[in-house]
PDB file of C-alpha atoms and ligand atoms in Angstrom:
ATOM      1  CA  UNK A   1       0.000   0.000   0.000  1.00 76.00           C
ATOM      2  CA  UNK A   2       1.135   3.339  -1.152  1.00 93.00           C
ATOM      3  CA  UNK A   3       0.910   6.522   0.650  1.00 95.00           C
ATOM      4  CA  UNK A   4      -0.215   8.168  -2.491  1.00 96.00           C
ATOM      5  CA  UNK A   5      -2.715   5.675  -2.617  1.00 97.00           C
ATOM      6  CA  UNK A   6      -3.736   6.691   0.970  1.00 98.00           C
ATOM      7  CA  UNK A   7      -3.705  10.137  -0.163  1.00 98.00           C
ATOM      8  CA  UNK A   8      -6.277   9.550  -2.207  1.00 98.00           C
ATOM      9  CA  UNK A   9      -8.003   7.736  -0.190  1.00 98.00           C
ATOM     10  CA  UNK A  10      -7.949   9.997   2.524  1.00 98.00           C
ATOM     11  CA  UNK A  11      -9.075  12.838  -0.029  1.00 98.00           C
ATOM     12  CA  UNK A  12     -12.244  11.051  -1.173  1.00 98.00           C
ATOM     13  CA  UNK A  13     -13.604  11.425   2.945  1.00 98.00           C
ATOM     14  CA  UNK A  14     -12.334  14.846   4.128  1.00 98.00           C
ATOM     15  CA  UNK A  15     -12.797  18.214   3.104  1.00 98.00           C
ATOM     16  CA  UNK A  16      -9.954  20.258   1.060  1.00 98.00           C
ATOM     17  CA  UNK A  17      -9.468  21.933   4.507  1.00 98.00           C
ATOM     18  CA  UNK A  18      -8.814  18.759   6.412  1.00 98.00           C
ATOM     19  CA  UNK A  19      -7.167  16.865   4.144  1.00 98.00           C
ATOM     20  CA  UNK A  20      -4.740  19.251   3.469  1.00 98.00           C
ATOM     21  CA  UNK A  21      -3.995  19.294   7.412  1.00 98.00           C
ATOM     22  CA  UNK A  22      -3.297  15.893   7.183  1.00 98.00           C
ATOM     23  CA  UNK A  23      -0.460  16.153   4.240  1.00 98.00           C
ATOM     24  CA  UNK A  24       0.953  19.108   6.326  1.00 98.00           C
ATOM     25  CA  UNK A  25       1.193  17.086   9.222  1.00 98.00           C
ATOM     26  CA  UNK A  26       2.818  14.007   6.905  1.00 98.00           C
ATOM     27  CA  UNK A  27       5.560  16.400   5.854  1.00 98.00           C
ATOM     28  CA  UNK A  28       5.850  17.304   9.535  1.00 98.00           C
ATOM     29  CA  UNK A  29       5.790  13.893  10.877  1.00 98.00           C
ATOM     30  CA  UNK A  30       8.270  13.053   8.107  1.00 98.00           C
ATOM     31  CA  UNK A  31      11.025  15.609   8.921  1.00 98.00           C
ATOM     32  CA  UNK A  32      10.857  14.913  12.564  1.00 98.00           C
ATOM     33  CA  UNK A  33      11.202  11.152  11.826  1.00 98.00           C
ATOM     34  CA  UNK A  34      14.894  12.239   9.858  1.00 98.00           C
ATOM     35  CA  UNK A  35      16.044  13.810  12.690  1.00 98.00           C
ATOM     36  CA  UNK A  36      14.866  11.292  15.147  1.00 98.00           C
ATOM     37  CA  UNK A  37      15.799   8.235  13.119  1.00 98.00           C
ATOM     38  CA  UNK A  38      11.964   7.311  12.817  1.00 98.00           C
ATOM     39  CA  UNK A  39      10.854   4.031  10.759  1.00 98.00           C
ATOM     40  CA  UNK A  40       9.631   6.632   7.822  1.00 98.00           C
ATOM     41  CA  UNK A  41       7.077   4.474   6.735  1.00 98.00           C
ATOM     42  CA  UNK A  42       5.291   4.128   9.860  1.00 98.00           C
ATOM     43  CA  UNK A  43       5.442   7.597  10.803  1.00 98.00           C
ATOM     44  CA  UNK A  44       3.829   8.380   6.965  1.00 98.00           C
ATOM     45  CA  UNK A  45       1.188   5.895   7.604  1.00 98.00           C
ATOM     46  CA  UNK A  46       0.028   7.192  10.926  1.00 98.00           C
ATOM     47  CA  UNK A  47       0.648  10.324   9.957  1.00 98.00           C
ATOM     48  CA  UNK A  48      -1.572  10.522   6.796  1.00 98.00           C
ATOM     49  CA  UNK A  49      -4.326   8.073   8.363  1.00 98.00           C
ATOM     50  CA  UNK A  50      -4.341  10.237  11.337  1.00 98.00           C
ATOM     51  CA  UNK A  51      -7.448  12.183  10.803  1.00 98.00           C
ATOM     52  CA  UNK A  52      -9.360   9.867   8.108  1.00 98.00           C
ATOM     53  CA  UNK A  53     -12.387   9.698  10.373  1.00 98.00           C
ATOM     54  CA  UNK A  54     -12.426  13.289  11.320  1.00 98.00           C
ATOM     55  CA  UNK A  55     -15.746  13.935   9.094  1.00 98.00           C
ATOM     56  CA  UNK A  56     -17.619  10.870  10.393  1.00 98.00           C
ATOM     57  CA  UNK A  57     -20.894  11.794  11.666  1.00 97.00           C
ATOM     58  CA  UNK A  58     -21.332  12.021  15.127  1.00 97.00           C
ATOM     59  CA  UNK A  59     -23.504   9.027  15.706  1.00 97.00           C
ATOM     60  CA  UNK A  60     -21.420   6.866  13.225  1.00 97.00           C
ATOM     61  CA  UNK A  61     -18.102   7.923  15.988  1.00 98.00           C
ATOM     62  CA  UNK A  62     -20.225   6.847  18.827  1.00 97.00           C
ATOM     63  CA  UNK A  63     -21.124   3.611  17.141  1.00 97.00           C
ATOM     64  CA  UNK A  64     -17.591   2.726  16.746  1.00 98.00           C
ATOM     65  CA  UNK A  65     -16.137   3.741  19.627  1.00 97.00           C
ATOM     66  CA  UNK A  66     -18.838   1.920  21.824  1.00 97.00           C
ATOM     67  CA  UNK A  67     -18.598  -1.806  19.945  1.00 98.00           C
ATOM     68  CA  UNK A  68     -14.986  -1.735  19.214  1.00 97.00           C
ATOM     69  CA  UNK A  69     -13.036   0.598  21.956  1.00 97.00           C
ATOM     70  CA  UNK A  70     -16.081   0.265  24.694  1.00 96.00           C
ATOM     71  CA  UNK A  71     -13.958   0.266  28.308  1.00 95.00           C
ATOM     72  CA  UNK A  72     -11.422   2.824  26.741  1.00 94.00           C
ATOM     73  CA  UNK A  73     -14.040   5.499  25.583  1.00 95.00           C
ATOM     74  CA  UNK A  74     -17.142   5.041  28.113  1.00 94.00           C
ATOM     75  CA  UNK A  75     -16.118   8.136  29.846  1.00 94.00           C
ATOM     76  CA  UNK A  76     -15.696  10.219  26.654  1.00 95.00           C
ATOM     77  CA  UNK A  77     -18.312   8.841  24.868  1.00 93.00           C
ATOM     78  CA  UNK A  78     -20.028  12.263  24.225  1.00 90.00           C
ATOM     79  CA  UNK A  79     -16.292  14.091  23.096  1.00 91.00           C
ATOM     80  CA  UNK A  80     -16.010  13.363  19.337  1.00 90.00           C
ATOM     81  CA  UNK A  81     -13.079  15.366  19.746  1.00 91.00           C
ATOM     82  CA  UNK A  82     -11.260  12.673  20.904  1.00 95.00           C
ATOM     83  CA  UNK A  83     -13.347   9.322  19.564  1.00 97.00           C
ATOM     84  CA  UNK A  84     -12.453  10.272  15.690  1.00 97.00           C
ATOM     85  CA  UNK A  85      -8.717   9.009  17.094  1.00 98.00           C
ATOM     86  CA  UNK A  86     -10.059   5.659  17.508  1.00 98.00           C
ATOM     87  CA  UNK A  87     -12.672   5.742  14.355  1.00 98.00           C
ATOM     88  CA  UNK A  88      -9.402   6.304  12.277  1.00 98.00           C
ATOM     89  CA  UNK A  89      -7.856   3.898  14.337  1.00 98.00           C
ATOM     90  CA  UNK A  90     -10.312   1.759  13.171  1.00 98.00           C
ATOM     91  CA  UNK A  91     -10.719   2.072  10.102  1.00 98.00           C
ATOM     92  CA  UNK A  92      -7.101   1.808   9.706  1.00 98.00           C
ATOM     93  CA  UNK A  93      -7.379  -2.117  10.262  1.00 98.00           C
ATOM     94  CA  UNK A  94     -10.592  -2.891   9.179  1.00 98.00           C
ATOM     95  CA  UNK A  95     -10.317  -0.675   5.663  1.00 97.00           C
ATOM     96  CA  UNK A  96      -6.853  -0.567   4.994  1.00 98.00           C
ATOM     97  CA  UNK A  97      -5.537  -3.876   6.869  1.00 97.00           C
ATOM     98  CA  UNK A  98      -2.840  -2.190   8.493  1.00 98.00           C
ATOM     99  CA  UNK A  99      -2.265  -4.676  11.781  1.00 98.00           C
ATOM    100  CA  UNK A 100       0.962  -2.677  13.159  1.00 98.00           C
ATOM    101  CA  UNK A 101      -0.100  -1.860  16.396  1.00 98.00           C
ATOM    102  CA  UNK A 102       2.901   0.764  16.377  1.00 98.00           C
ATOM    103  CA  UNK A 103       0.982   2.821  13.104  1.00 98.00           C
ATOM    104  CA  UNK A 104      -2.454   1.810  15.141  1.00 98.00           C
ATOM    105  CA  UNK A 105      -1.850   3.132  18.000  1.00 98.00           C
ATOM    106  CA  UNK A 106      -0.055   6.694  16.826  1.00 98.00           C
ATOM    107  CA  UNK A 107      -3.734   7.165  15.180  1.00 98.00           C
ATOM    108  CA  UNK A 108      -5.293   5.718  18.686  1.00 98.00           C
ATOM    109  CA  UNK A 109      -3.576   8.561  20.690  1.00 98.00           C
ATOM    110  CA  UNK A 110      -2.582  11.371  18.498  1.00 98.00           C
ATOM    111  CA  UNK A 111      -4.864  13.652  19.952  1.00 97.00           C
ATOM    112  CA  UNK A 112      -4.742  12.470  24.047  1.00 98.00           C
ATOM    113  CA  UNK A 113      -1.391  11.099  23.955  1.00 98.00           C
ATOM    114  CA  UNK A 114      -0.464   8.328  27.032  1.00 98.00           C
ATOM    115  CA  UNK A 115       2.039   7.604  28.650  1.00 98.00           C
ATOM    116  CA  UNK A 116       4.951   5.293  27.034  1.00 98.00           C
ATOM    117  CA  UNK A 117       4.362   6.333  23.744  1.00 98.00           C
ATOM    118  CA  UNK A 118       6.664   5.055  21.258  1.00 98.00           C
ATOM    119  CA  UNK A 119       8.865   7.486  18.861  1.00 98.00           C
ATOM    120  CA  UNK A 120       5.686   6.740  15.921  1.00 98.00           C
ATOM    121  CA  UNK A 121       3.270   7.898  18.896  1.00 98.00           C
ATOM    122  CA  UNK A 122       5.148  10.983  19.721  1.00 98.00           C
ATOM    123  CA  UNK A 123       5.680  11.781  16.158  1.00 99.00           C
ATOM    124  CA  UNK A 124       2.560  11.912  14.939  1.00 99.00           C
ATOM    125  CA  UNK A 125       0.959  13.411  18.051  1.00 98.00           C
ATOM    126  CA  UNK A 126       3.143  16.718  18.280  1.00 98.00           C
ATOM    127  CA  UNK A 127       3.221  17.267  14.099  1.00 99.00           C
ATOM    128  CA  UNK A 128      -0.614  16.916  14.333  1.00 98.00           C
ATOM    129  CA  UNK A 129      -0.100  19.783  17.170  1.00 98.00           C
ATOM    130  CA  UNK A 130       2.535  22.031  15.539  1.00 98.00           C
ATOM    131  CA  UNK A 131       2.069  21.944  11.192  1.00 98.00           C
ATOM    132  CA  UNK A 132       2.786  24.994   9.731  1.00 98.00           C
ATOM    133  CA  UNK A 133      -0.960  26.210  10.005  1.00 98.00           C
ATOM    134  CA  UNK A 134      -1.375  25.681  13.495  1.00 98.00           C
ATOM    135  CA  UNK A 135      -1.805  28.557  15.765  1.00 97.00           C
ATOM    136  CA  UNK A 136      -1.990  29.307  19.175  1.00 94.00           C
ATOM    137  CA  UNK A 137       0.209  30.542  21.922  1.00 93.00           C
ATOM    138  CA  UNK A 138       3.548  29.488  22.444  1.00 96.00           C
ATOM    139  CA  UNK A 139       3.415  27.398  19.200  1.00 98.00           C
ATOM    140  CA  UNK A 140       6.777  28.453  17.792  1.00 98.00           C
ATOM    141  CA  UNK A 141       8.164  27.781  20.785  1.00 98.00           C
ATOM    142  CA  UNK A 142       6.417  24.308  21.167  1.00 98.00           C
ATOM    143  CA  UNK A 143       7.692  23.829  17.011  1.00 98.00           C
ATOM    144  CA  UNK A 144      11.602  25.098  18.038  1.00 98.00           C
ATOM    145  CA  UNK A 145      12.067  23.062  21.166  1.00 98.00           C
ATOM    146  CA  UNK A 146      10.307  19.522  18.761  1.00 98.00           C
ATOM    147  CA  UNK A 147      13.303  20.005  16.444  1.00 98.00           C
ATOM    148  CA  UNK A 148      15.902  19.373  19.423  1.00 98.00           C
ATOM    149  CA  UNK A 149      13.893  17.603  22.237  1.00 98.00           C
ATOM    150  CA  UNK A 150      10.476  15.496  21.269  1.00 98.00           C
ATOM    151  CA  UNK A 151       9.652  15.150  25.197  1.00 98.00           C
ATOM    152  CA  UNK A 152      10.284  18.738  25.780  1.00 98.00           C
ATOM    153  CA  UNK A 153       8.014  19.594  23.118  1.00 98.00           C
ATOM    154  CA  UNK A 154       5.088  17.727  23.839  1.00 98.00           C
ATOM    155  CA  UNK A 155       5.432  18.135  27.853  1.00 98.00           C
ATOM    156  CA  UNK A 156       5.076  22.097  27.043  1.00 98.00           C
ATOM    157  CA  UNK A 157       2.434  21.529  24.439  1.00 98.00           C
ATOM    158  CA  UNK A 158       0.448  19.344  27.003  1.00 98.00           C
ATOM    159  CA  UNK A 159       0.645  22.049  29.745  1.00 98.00           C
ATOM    160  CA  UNK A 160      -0.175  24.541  27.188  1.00 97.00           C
ATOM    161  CA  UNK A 161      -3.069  22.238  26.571  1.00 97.00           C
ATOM    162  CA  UNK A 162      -4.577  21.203  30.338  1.00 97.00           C
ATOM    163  CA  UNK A 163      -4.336  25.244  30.726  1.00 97.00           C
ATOM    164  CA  UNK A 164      -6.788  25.759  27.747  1.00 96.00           C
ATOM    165  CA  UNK A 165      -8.615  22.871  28.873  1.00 95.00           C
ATOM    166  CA  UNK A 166      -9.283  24.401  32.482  1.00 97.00           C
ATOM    167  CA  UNK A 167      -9.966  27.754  31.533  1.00 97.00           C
ATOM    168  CA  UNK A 168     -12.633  26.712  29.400  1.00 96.00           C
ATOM    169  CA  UNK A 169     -14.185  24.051  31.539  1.00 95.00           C
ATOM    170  CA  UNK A 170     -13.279  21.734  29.051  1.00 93.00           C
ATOM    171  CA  UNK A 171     -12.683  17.916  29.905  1.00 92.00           C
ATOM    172  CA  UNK A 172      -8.959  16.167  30.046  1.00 95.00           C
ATOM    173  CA  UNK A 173      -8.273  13.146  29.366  1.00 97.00           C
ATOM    174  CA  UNK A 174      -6.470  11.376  31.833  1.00 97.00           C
ATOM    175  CA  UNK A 175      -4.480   9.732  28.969  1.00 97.00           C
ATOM    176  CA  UNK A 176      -2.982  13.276  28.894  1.00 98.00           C
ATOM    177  CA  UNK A 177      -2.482  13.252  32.229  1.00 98.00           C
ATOM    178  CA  UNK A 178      -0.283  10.498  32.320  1.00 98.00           C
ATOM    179  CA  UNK A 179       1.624  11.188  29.647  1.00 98.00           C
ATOM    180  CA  UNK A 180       2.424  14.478  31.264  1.00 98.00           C
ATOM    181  CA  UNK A 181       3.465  13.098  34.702  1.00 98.00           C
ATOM    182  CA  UNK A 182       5.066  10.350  32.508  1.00 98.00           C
ATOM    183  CA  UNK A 183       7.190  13.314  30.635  1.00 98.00           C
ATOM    184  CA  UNK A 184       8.249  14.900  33.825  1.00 97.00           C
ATOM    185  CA  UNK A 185       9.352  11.167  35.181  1.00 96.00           C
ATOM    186  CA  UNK A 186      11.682  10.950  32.367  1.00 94.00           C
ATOM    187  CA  UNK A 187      12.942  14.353  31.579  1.00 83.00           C
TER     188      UNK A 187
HETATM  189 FE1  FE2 B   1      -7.258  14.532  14.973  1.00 70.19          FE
HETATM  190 FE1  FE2 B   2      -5.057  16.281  12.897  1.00 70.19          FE
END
């Protein structure tokens, strides 16, 4: 399987908009994965599968998420936010066959993170965050720091994130949470 046929693919389900997020955040993934010494074509799969079920509808998310990921998402089962992860997870295997549970899970938990992730994981989860389109505060700072230290990057783009989160009453995942106390473990 090709990533340019993934590409197209991927652009027959999401809108010019999203889609071309998702190439941004392949060329992303794909730089950070020279510089870390990435498997390339693990990081390209994740990366371009990332965000294949981001259009789903709502109740087609739910369905999903309850009969294939049911203990995992019971508590977020109303935040399509973060069940689209596991619908492209999903889809992933089902569609597209892909049984690497390294590529699986780097769709699973690009948009919670966990703790332990794997080089794929962290790839994939702080391109999706910084692409060249992306802004919010302290984003250049968050895109600097992922060029010379991955765990630095995502443990100030998760704090950056829980802040948001709070101030807007917003729920966090404890995946998050983890992988943040995980980050400060480690660094
Ligand atoms: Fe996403
Ligand atoms: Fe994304």
């Amino acid at each position: 399987m090709t990533i340019d046929f993934l590409k197209r693919e991927l652009s027959s389900v999401l809108s010019k908009k999203r889609y071309e997020h998702s190439i941004r955040v392949l060329d992303t993934a794909l730089n950070l994965g020279t510089i870390y010494d990435g498997d390339l074509n693990k990081i390209a799969i994740a990366a371009i599968l990332h965000d294949y079920a981001k259009e789903l509808k709502r109740d087609e998310l739910i369905k999903i998420a309850s009969e294939h990921f049911k203990l995992e998402t019971q508590d977020y089962i109303s935040n399509v936010e973060i069940l689209h992860s596991y619908a492209s997870a999903y889809i992933a295997k089902e569609r597209f066959k892909i049984e690497d549970t390294e590529i699986l899970d780097a769709i699973k938990y690009h948009t919670t993170g966990r703790k332990n992730m794997t080089l794929t994981e962290k790839i994939v989860y702080i391109a999706d965050a910084i692409e060249p389109k992306r802004e919010y505060p302290h984003v250049e700072k968050i895109r600097d720091l992922a060029l010379v230290d991955l765990n630095e990057a995502i443990l100030l783009e998760v704090n950056k994130k829980i802040e948001y989160l709070i101030k807007h009453e917003f729920i966090i995942h404890t995946n998050s949470i983890e992988m943040r106390n995980w980050l400060l473990k480690i660094s």
